[in-house]
Amino acid sequence: MDLKPLIAALSTVLALLLMEFDGLGERLAEEQASTPPLSLVLALLGVAVRQGASLPRALGVIGGLLPGSYGLRMVQVAHLLGRGNGWDLSWSGAIGDPDYGQSMQVLADCLEPSWRLGSSPLTRIETTIRQLDHHARSALAQTTATIAVRLLVPTGLCILPAFVLIGVIPCIAAFAGGMS
């Protein structure tokens, strides 16, 4: 009985199980579909500020361009700031959002010193973009390393039995046959 097809099938199933074990790909796709890239949002805010827009105006305009409730949260913050509410009160609803709170927290932290001190937010925006890009590259490198390890096990399970069946056993058989 030839075991090669059975071993290949089992190895393929094991590879698929290992790759789908934690559903990482599905979670990443859902998150990316619902939230625009934060570095893009910051870059758009930087362009608006460079053109002379105040922080509330920039948040309102950029928030109006973004789809869904993410942009709506930014518009709400802009509206509250424009009406004279404090920084913390204006951002509290957006930061408390279960879907976008973390992203809104980064925006608030980035822009807060400029709001409180009256300085230009451009340097902090550019620094935050660089930090986000560095973090994204690090996460990508870590995910790539994880995938490489996950692919190594099924590949080893495919190649090692094939090596034994095709290389080692015929050599042993030939050696044993030559001794008789």
Short mmCIF file of N, CA and C in Angstrom, two decimals:
data_model
loop_
_atom_site.label_atom_id
_atom_site.label_comp_id
_atom_site.label_asym_id
_atom_site.label_seq_id
_atom_site.Cartn_x
_atom_site.Cartn_y
_atom_site.Cartn_z
N MET A 1 0.84 -1.18 0.00
CA MET A 1 0.00 0.00 0.00
C MET A 1 0.89 1.25 0.00
N ASP A 2 0.58 2.19 -0.89
CA ASP A 2 1.35 3.42 -1.03
C ASP A 2 0.85 4.45 -0.02
N LEU A 3 1.70 4.89 0.89
CA LEU A 3 1.32 5.83 1.95
C LEU A 3 1.58 7.29 1.57
N LYS A 4 2.22 7.53 0.45
CA LYS A 4 2.57 8.90 0.07
C LYS A 4 1.34 9.81 -0.05
N PRO A 5 0.27 9.41 -0.75
CA PRO A 5 -0.90 10.30 -0.84
C PRO A 5 -1.54 10.55 0.52
N LEU A 6 -1.57 9.54 1.38
CA LEU A 6 -2.15 9.71 2.70
C LEU A 6 -1.32 10.68 3.54
N ILE A 7 -0.03 10.56 3.49
CA ILE A 7 0.85 11.46 4.24
C ILE A 7 0.73 12.88 3.71
N ALA A 8 0.68 13.03 2.41
CA ALA A 8 0.53 14.36 1.81
C ALA A 8 -0.80 14.99 2.23
N ALA A 9 -1.88 14.21 2.22
CA ALA A 9 -3.19 14.74 2.61
C ALA A 9 -3.21 15.14 4.08
N LEU A 10 -2.65 14.31 4.94
CA LEU A 10 -2.61 14.63 6.37
C LEU A 10 -1.76 15.87 6.63
N SER A 11 -0.67 16.00 5.94
CA SER A 11 0.19 17.17 6.11
C SER A 11 -0.52 18.44 5.65
N THR A 12 -1.26 18.36 4.57
CA THR A 12 -2.01 19.52 4.08
C THR A 12 -3.08 19.94 5.08
N VAL A 13 -3.80 18.95 5.61
CA VAL A 13 -4.84 19.26 6.61
C VAL A 13 -4.22 19.89 7.84
N LEU A 14 -3.09 19.36 8.30
CA LEU A 14 -2.41 19.92 9.46
C LEU A 14 -1.96 21.36 9.19
N ALA A 15 -1.44 21.62 8.01
CA ALA A 15 -1.02 22.98 7.66
C ALA A 15 -2.20 23.94 7.69
N LEU A 16 -3.32 23.53 7.13
CA LEU A 16 -4.51 24.39 7.14
C LEU A 16 -5.01 24.64 8.55
N LEU A 17 -4.99 23.62 9.39
CA LEU A 17 -5.43 23.80 10.77
C LEU A 17 -4.52 24.75 11.53
N LEU A 18 -3.23 24.63 11.33
CA LEU A 18 -2.30 25.53 12.02
C LEU A 18 -2.46 26.97 11.56
N MET A 19 -2.71 27.18 10.28
CA MET A 19 -2.83 28.54 9.75
C MET A 19 -4.15 29.19 10.16
N GLU A 20 -5.19 28.43 10.34
CA GLU A 20 -6.50 28.97 10.68
C GLU A 20 -6.81 28.89 12.17
N PHE A 21 -5.85 28.43 12.96
CA PHE A 21 -6.09 28.16 14.37
C PHE A 21 -6.66 29.36 15.12
N ASP A 22 -6.05 30.52 14.95
CA ASP A 22 -6.52 31.66 15.73
C ASP A 22 -7.35 32.66 14.92
N GLY A 23 -7.61 32.42 13.66
CA GLY A 23 -8.45 33.32 12.87
C GLY A 23 -7.85 34.71 12.72
N LEU A 24 -6.54 34.82 12.78
CA LEU A 24 -5.88 36.11 12.71
C LEU A 24 -6.24 36.87 11.44
N GLY A 25 -6.25 36.20 10.31
CA GLY A 25 -6.56 36.87 9.05
C GLY A 25 -7.95 37.47 9.03
N GLU A 26 -8.93 36.77 9.59
CA GLU A 26 -10.30 37.29 9.61
C GLU A 26 -10.41 38.54 10.49
N ARG A 27 -9.78 38.50 11.64
CA ARG A 27 -9.85 39.66 12.55
C ARG A 27 -9.18 40.88 11.93
N LEU A 28 -8.03 40.68 11.28
CA LEU A 28 -7.34 41.80 10.65
C LEU A 28 -8.19 42.40 9.53
N ALA A 29 -8.84 41.56 8.74
CA ALA A 29 -9.67 42.06 7.64
C ALA A 29 -10.86 42.85 8.16
N GLU A 30 -11.49 42.38 9.23
CA GLU A 30 -12.62 43.11 9.80
C GLU A 30 -12.19 44.47 10.35
N GLU A 31 -11.06 44.48 11.05
CA GLU A 31 -10.57 45.73 11.63
C GLU A 31 -10.20 46.74 10.55
N GLN A 32 -9.55 46.28 9.50
CA GLN A 32 -9.14 47.18 8.43
C GLN A 32 -10.33 47.73 7.67
N ALA A 33 -11.40 46.94 7.54
CA ALA A 33 -12.57 47.39 6.80
C ALA A 33 -13.33 48.47 7.57
N SER A 34 -13.30 48.43 8.90
CA SER A 34 -14.10 49.36 9.68
C SER A 34 -13.33 50.61 10.10
N THR A 35 -12.03 50.57 10.14
CA THR A 35 -11.24 51.69 10.61
C THR A 35 -10.25 52.13 9.54
N PRO A 36 -10.27 53.42 9.17
CA PRO A 36 -9.26 53.88 8.21
C PRO A 36 -7.88 53.88 8.88
N PRO A 37 -6.83 53.75 8.10
CA PRO A 37 -5.49 53.77 8.69
C PRO A 37 -5.25 55.08 9.44
N LEU A 38 -4.81 54.95 10.67
CA LEU A 38 -4.62 56.12 11.53
C LEU A 38 -3.56 57.06 10.96
N SER A 39 -2.53 56.50 10.34
CA SER A 39 -1.50 57.36 9.75
C SER A 39 -2.08 58.20 8.60
N LEU A 40 -3.04 57.65 7.87
CA LEU A 40 -3.71 58.42 6.81
C LEU A 40 -4.55 59.54 7.42
N VAL A 41 -5.28 59.24 8.48
CA VAL A 41 -6.10 60.25 9.14
C VAL A 41 -5.22 61.39 9.65
N LEU A 42 -4.09 61.03 10.27
CA LEU A 42 -3.17 62.06 10.77
C LEU A 42 -2.56 62.87 9.63
N ALA A 43 -2.22 62.21 8.53
CA ALA A 43 -1.67 62.94 7.40
C ALA A 43 -2.69 63.92 6.83
N LEU A 44 -3.95 63.50 6.75
CA LEU A 44 -5.01 64.41 6.28
C LEU A 44 -5.19 65.59 7.24
N LEU A 45 -5.14 65.31 8.53
CA LEU A 45 -5.23 66.40 9.51
C LEU A 45 -4.06 67.36 9.36
N GLY A 46 -2.86 66.81 9.11
CA GLY A 46 -1.69 67.65 8.90
C GLY A 46 -1.85 68.56 7.69
N VAL A 47 -2.40 68.04 6.62
CA VAL A 47 -2.63 68.86 5.42
C VAL A 47 -3.62 69.98 5.72
N ALA A 48 -4.70 69.64 6.43
CA ALA A 48 -5.70 70.66 6.76
C ALA A 48 -5.11 71.75 7.65
N VAL A 49 -4.29 71.37 8.61
CA VAL A 49 -3.68 72.36 9.50
C VAL A 49 -2.68 73.21 8.74
N ARG A 50 -1.92 72.60 7.83
CA ARG A 50 -0.97 73.37 7.01
C ARG A 50 -1.69 74.42 6.16
N GLN A 51 -2.92 74.12 5.78
CA GLN A 51 -3.69 75.06 4.98
C GLN A 51 -4.38 76.11 5.83
N GLY A 52 -4.14 76.07 7.14
CA GLY A 52 -4.65 77.13 8.01
C GLY A 52 -5.90 76.78 8.79
N ALA A 53 -6.36 75.56 8.75
CA ALA A 53 -7.56 75.17 9.48
C ALA A 53 -7.24 75.01 10.97
N SER A 54 -8.19 75.40 11.80
CA SER A 54 -8.05 75.16 13.24
C SER A 54 -8.25 73.67 13.49
N LEU A 55 -7.89 73.22 14.70
CA LEU A 55 -8.07 71.80 15.01
C LEU A 55 -9.54 71.37 14.90
N PRO A 56 -10.49 72.13 15.48
CA PRO A 56 -11.89 71.70 15.32
C PRO A 56 -12.32 71.65 13.85
N ARG A 57 -11.91 72.63 13.08
CA ARG A 57 -12.29 72.66 11.66
C ARG A 57 -11.65 71.48 10.91
N ALA A 58 -10.37 71.21 11.18
CA ALA A 58 -9.68 70.10 10.53
C ALA A 58 -10.34 68.77 10.90
N LEU A 59 -10.66 68.59 12.19
CA LEU A 59 -11.32 67.35 12.62
C LEU A 59 -12.68 67.20 11.95
N GLY A 60 -13.42 68.29 11.85
CA GLY A 60 -14.74 68.25 11.24
C GLY A 60 -14.69 67.93 9.75
N VAL A 61 -13.79 68.57 9.05
CA VAL A 61 -13.70 68.36 7.60
C VAL A 61 -13.20 66.95 7.29
N ILE A 62 -12.13 66.53 7.97
CA ILE A 62 -11.57 65.19 7.72
C ILE A 62 -12.57 64.12 8.18
N GLY A 63 -13.20 64.34 9.31
CA GLY A 63 -14.21 63.40 9.79
C GLY A 63 -15.37 63.29 8.81
N GLY A 64 -15.74 64.39 8.19
CA GLY A 64 -16.82 64.36 7.20
C GLY A 64 -16.45 63.59 5.94
N LEU A 65 -15.16 63.48 5.66
CA LEU A 65 -14.70 62.74 4.48
C LEU A 65 -14.62 61.23 4.73
N LEU A 66 -14.47 60.86 5.99
CA LEU A 66 -14.28 59.44 6.32
C LEU A 66 -15.62 58.73 6.42
N PRO A 67 -15.65 57.48 6.00
CA PRO A 67 -16.92 56.75 6.00
C PRO A 67 -17.32 56.25 7.38
N GLY A 68 -18.60 56.08 7.57
CA GLY A 68 -19.13 55.41 8.75
C GLY A 68 -19.01 56.18 10.04
N SER A 69 -19.11 55.44 11.12
CA SER A 69 -19.15 56.06 12.43
C SER A 69 -17.79 56.56 12.90
N TYR A 70 -16.71 56.12 12.28
CA TYR A 70 -15.39 56.64 12.63
C TYR A 70 -15.33 58.14 12.32
N GLY A 71 -15.71 58.49 11.11
CA GLY A 71 -15.73 59.89 10.73
C GLY A 71 -16.74 60.67 11.53
N LEU A 72 -17.88 60.06 11.84
CA LEU A 72 -18.90 60.72 12.64
C LEU A 72 -18.37 61.06 14.03
N ARG A 73 -17.58 60.19 14.62
CA ARG A 73 -16.97 60.47 15.93
C ARG A 73 -16.07 61.71 15.85
N MET A 74 -15.30 61.80 14.78
CA MET A 74 -14.42 62.97 14.62
C MET A 74 -15.23 64.24 14.46
N VAL A 75 -16.32 64.17 13.71
CA VAL A 75 -17.19 65.34 13.53
C VAL A 75 -17.81 65.75 14.87
N GLN A 76 -18.22 64.78 15.67
CA GLN A 76 -18.78 65.09 16.99
C GLN A 76 -17.77 65.78 17.88
N VAL A 77 -16.53 65.29 17.86
CA VAL A 77 -15.48 65.93 18.65
C VAL A 77 -15.27 67.36 18.18
N ALA A 78 -15.22 67.57 16.88
CA ALA A 78 -15.04 68.91 16.32
C ALA A 78 -16.18 69.83 16.74
N HIS A 79 -17.39 69.30 16.69
CA HIS A 79 -18.56 70.10 17.08
C HIS A 79 -18.47 70.49 18.56
N LEU A 80 -18.12 69.56 19.41
CA LEU A 80 -18.02 69.85 20.85
C LEU A 80 -16.90 70.86 21.14
N LEU A 81 -15.77 70.69 20.48
CA LEU A 81 -14.68 71.65 20.67
C LEU A 81 -15.06 73.03 20.17
N GLY A 82 -15.74 73.08 19.04
CA GLY A 82 -16.18 74.35 18.46
C GLY A 82 -17.19 75.08 19.33
N ARG A 83 -17.94 74.34 20.12
CA ARG A 83 -18.93 74.95 21.02
C ARG A 83 -18.32 75.38 22.34
N GLY A 84 -17.00 75.18 22.51
CA GLY A 84 -16.34 75.65 23.71
C GLY A 84 -16.22 74.63 24.83
N ASN A 85 -16.55 73.40 24.57
CA ASN A 85 -16.38 72.36 25.59
C ASN A 85 -14.89 72.08 25.80
N GLY A 86 -14.57 71.56 26.96
CA GLY A 86 -13.18 71.23 27.26
C GLY A 86 -12.68 70.06 26.42
N TRP A 87 -11.38 69.94 26.37
CA TRP A 87 -10.75 68.89 25.58
C TRP A 87 -11.18 67.50 26.04
N ASP A 88 -11.07 67.24 27.32
CA ASP A 88 -11.39 65.91 27.84
C ASP A 88 -12.86 65.56 27.62
N LEU A 89 -13.75 66.51 27.85
CA LEU A 89 -15.17 66.27 27.65
C LEU A 89 -15.49 66.02 26.18
N SER A 90 -14.86 66.77 25.31
CA SER A 90 -15.11 66.63 23.87
C SER A 90 -14.66 65.27 23.35
N TRP A 91 -13.60 64.74 23.87
CA TRP A 91 -13.05 63.47 23.40
C TRP A 91 -13.58 62.26 24.16
N SER A 92 -14.24 62.46 25.28
CA SER A 92 -14.63 61.32 26.13
C SER A 92 -15.52 60.31 25.41
N GLY A 93 -16.49 60.77 24.65
CA GLY A 93 -17.36 59.85 23.92
C GLY A 93 -16.62 59.07 22.86
N ALA A 94 -15.74 59.75 22.13
CA ALA A 94 -14.98 59.10 21.06
C ALA A 94 -13.99 58.09 21.63
N ILE A 95 -13.34 58.45 22.72
CA ILE A 95 -12.35 57.54 23.33
C ILE A 95 -13.05 56.34 23.96
N GLY A 96 -14.27 56.52 24.42
CA GLY A 96 -15.02 55.43 25.02
C GLY A 96 -15.67 54.50 24.02
N ASP A 97 -15.60 54.81 22.74
CA ASP A 97 -16.21 53.96 21.70
C ASP A 97 -15.52 52.59 21.69
N PRO A 98 -16.30 51.51 21.75
CA PRO A 98 -15.67 50.18 21.79
C PRO A 98 -14.95 49.80 20.49
N ASP A 99 -15.35 50.37 19.38
CA ASP A 99 -14.73 50.03 18.10
C ASP A 99 -13.54 50.93 17.76
N TYR A 100 -13.66 52.21 18.06
CA TYR A 100 -12.66 53.18 17.61
C TYR A 100 -11.95 53.89 18.75
N GLY A 101 -12.21 53.50 19.97
CA GLY A 101 -11.66 54.21 21.12
C GLY A 101 -10.16 54.30 21.14
N GLN A 102 -9.49 53.22 20.80
CA GLN A 102 -8.03 53.22 20.82
C GLN A 102 -7.48 54.19 19.78
N SER A 103 -8.04 54.19 18.60
CA SER A 103 -7.61 55.09 17.54
C SER A 103 -7.88 56.55 17.94
N MET A 104 -9.05 56.79 18.52
CA MET A 104 -9.40 58.14 18.95
C MET A 104 -8.49 58.61 20.08
N GLN A 105 -8.06 57.69 20.94
CA GLN A 105 -7.14 58.03 22.02
C GLN A 105 -5.81 58.50 21.45
N VAL A 106 -5.33 57.84 20.41
CA VAL A 106 -4.07 58.24 19.77
C VAL A 106 -4.23 59.64 19.16
N LEU A 107 -5.35 59.88 18.49
CA LEU A 107 -5.59 61.22 17.91
C LEU A 107 -5.62 62.28 19.01
N ALA A 108 -6.34 62.01 20.07
CA ALA A 108 -6.46 62.98 21.16
C ALA A 108 -5.10 63.24 21.80
N ASP A 109 -4.33 62.20 22.05
CA ASP A 109 -3.01 62.36 22.66
C ASP A 109 -2.07 63.15 21.75
N CYS A 110 -2.20 62.93 20.46
CA CYS A 110 -1.35 63.62 19.50
C CYS A 110 -1.67 65.12 19.43
N LEU A 111 -2.95 65.45 19.47
CA LEU A 111 -3.37 66.83 19.26
C LEU A 111 -3.52 67.65 20.54
N GLU A 112 -3.60 66.99 21.68
CA GLU A 112 -3.87 67.70 22.93
C GLU A 112 -2.86 68.78 23.28
N PRO A 113 -1.54 68.53 23.21
CA PRO A 113 -0.60 69.61 23.56
C PRO A 113 -0.79 70.86 22.70
N SER A 114 -1.10 70.67 21.44
CA SER A 114 -1.33 71.82 20.56
C SER A 114 -2.57 72.59 20.97
N TRP A 115 -3.61 71.88 21.37
CA TRP A 115 -4.84 72.52 21.79
C TRP A 115 -4.63 73.31 23.09
N ARG A 116 -3.94 72.70 24.03
CA ARG A 116 -3.76 73.34 25.33
C ARG A 116 -2.73 74.47 25.30
N LEU A 117 -1.68 74.32 24.47
CA LEU A 117 -0.61 75.31 24.45
C LEU A 117 -0.71 76.29 23.29
N GLY A 118 -1.56 75.99 22.33
CA GLY A 118 -1.71 76.88 21.18
C GLY A 118 -0.58 76.78 20.17
N SER A 119 0.16 75.70 20.21
CA SER A 119 1.27 75.53 19.27
C SER A 119 0.82 74.73 18.05
N SER A 120 1.67 74.69 17.07
CA SER A 120 1.35 73.94 15.85
C SER A 120 1.41 72.44 16.13
N PRO A 121 0.41 71.70 15.66
CA PRO A 121 0.41 70.24 15.90
C PRO A 121 1.22 69.46 14.87
N LEU A 122 1.80 70.14 13.89
CA LEU A 122 2.44 69.43 12.78
C LEU A 122 3.59 68.53 13.21
N THR A 123 4.42 69.00 14.12
CA THR A 123 5.55 68.18 14.57
C THR A 123 5.07 66.91 15.26
N ARG A 124 4.06 67.06 16.13
CA ARG A 124 3.53 65.88 16.84
C ARG A 124 2.82 64.94 15.86
N ILE A 125 2.14 65.49 14.88
CA ILE A 125 1.47 64.65 13.88
C ILE A 125 2.50 63.83 13.12
N GLU A 126 3.56 64.47 12.67
CA GLU A 126 4.60 63.77 11.92
C GLU A 126 5.31 62.72 12.78
N THR A 127 5.56 63.05 14.04
CA THR A 127 6.19 62.09 14.96
C THR A 127 5.28 60.90 15.20
N THR A 128 4.00 61.16 15.39
CA THR A 128 3.04 60.07 15.62
C THR A 128 2.93 59.18 14.39
N ILE A 129 2.93 59.78 13.20
CA ILE A 129 2.89 58.98 11.97
C ILE A 129 4.11 58.07 11.89
N ARG A 130 5.29 58.62 12.21
CA ARG A 130 6.51 57.79 12.18
C ARG A 130 6.42 56.66 13.20
N GLN A 131 5.90 56.95 14.40
CA GLN A 131 5.75 55.90 15.42
C GLN A 131 4.77 54.82 14.96
N LEU A 132 3.66 55.24 14.36
CA LEU A 132 2.67 54.27 13.87
C LEU A 132 3.26 53.41 12.76
N ASP A 133 4.02 54.03 11.86
CA ASP A 133 4.65 53.27 10.78
C ASP A 133 5.67 52.27 11.33
N HIS A 134 6.44 52.70 12.33
CA HIS A 134 7.41 51.80 12.96
C HIS A 134 6.69 50.63 13.64
N HIS A 135 5.61 50.94 14.33
CA HIS A 135 4.83 49.90 15.01
C HIS A 135 4.24 48.92 13.98
N ALA A 136 3.75 49.45 12.87
CA ALA A 136 3.17 48.59 11.82
C ALA A 136 4.24 47.69 11.22
N ARG A 137 5.44 48.23 10.99
CA ARG A 137 6.52 47.40 10.44
C ARG A 137 6.92 46.31 11.43
N SER A 138 6.97 46.66 12.72
CA SER A 138 7.32 45.66 13.75
C SER A 138 6.26 44.57 13.81
N ALA A 139 4.99 44.96 13.76
CA ALA A 139 3.91 43.97 13.80
C ALA A 139 3.96 43.08 12.56
N LEU A 140 4.27 43.66 11.41
CA LEU A 140 4.39 42.88 10.18
C LEU A 140 5.54 41.89 10.27
N ALA A 141 6.67 42.33 10.80
CA ALA A 141 7.82 41.43 10.96
C ALA A 141 7.49 40.29 11.91
N GLN A 142 6.79 40.60 12.99
CA GLN A 142 6.42 39.56 13.95
C GLN A 142 5.43 38.57 13.33
N THR A 143 4.45 39.07 12.59
CA THR A 143 3.48 38.19 11.93
C THR A 143 4.18 37.33 10.88
N THR A 144 5.11 37.91 10.16
CA THR A 144 5.86 37.16 9.15
C THR A 144 6.66 36.04 9.80
N ALA A 145 7.29 36.34 10.94
CA ALA A 145 8.05 35.31 11.64
C ALA A 145 7.13 34.20 12.14
N THR A 146 5.95 34.56 12.62
CA THR A 146 4.99 33.57 13.09
C THR A 146 4.53 32.67 11.94
N ILE A 147 4.26 33.28 10.80
CA ILE A 147 3.83 32.49 9.64
C ILE A 147 4.95 31.55 9.19
N ALA A 148 6.19 32.04 9.22
CA ALA A 148 7.31 31.19 8.81
C ALA A 148 7.41 29.97 9.71
N VAL A 149 7.23 30.16 11.01
CA VAL A 149 7.29 29.02 11.94
C VAL A 149 6.12 28.08 11.69
N ARG A 150 4.94 28.64 11.47
CA ARG A 150 3.76 27.81 11.23
C ARG A 150 3.87 27.02 9.93
N LEU A 151 4.56 27.55 8.96
CA LEU A 151 4.74 26.83 7.71
C LEU A 151 5.84 25.79 7.80
N LEU A 152 6.78 25.98 8.72
CA LEU A 152 7.89 25.06 8.86
C LEU A 152 7.43 23.68 9.32
N VAL A 153 6.51 23.63 10.26
CA VAL A 153 6.04 22.34 10.79
C VAL A 153 5.36 21.51 9.71
N PRO A 154 4.36 22.03 8.99
CA PRO A 154 3.75 21.20 7.96
C PRO A 154 4.72 20.83 6.83
N THR A 155 5.60 21.75 6.51
CA THR A 155 6.59 21.45 5.47
C THR A 155 7.49 20.31 5.92
N GLY A 156 7.92 20.37 7.17
CA GLY A 156 8.74 19.29 7.72
C GLY A 156 7.99 17.97 7.75
N LEU A 157 6.69 18.04 8.08
CA LEU A 157 5.90 16.82 8.11
C LEU A 157 5.69 16.23 6.72
N CYS A 158 5.78 17.06 5.70
CA CYS A 158 5.66 16.56 4.33
C CYS A 158 7.01 16.02 3.82
N ILE A 159 8.06 16.77 4.05
CA ILE A 159 9.35 16.44 3.47
C ILE A 159 10.02 15.27 4.20
N LEU A 160 9.96 15.24 5.52
CA LEU A 160 10.63 14.19 6.27
C LEU A 160 10.11 12.80 5.91
N PRO A 161 8.79 12.57 5.91
CA PRO A 161 8.33 11.23 5.51
C PRO A 161 8.68 10.90 4.05
N ALA A 162 8.61 11.90 3.19
CA ALA A 162 8.96 11.65 1.79
C ALA A 162 10.43 11.28 1.68
N PHE A 163 11.28 11.96 2.43
CA PHE A 163 12.71 11.66 2.42
C PHE A 163 12.96 10.23 2.92
N VAL A 164 12.27 9.87 3.99
CA VAL A 164 12.44 8.51 4.53
C VAL A 164 11.95 7.47 3.53
N LEU A 165 10.76 7.72 2.95
CA LEU A 165 10.19 6.74 2.02
C LEU A 165 10.96 6.63 0.71
N ILE A 166 11.45 7.74 0.23
CA ILE A 166 12.10 7.75 -1.09
C ILE A 166 13.61 7.55 -0.98
N GLY A 167 14.22 8.08 0.07
CA GLY A 167 15.68 8.02 0.16
C GLY A 167 16.21 6.97 1.10
N VAL A 168 15.73 6.95 2.32
CA VAL A 168 16.33 6.08 3.34
C VAL A 168 15.93 4.63 3.15
N ILE A 169 14.65 4.34 3.01
CA ILE A 169 14.18 2.95 2.91
C ILE A 169 14.77 2.26 1.68
N PRO A 170 14.77 2.89 0.49
CA PRO A 170 15.41 2.20 -0.65
C PRO A 170 16.90 1.95 -0.43
N CYS A 171 17.59 2.87 0.26
CA CYS A 171 19.02 2.66 0.53
C CYS A 171 19.21 1.48 1.46
N ILE A 172 18.39 1.41 2.51
CA ILE A 172 18.47 0.30 3.45
C ILE A 172 18.14 -1.01 2.74
N ALA A 173 17.10 -0.98 1.89
CA ALA A 173 16.72 -2.18 1.14
C ALA A 173 17.85 -2.62 0.21
N ALA A 174 18.49 -1.65 -0.47
CA ALA A 174 19.57 -1.97 -1.39
C ALA A 174 20.77 -2.52 -0.62
N PHE A 175 21.05 -1.93 0.51
CA PHE A 175 22.17 -2.38 1.33
C PHE A 175 21.89 -3.79 1.87
N ALA A 176 20.65 -4.02 2.33
CA ALA A 176 20.28 -5.34 2.87
C ALA A 176 20.27 -6.37 1.74
N GLY A 177 19.82 -5.99 0.57
CA GLY A 177 19.79 -6.90 -0.56
C GLY A 177 21.19 -7.26 -1.05
N GLY A 178 22.12 -6.32 -0.93
CA GLY A 178 23.49 -6.55 -1.37
C GLY A 178 24.26 -7.44 -0.42
N MET A 179 23.84 -7.52 0.83
CA MET A 179 24.52 -8.34 1.84
C MET A 179 24.13 -9.80 1.72
N SER A 180 22.96 -10.10 1.13
CA SER A 180 22.55 -11.50 1.08
C SER A 180 23.18 -12.24 -0.04
#
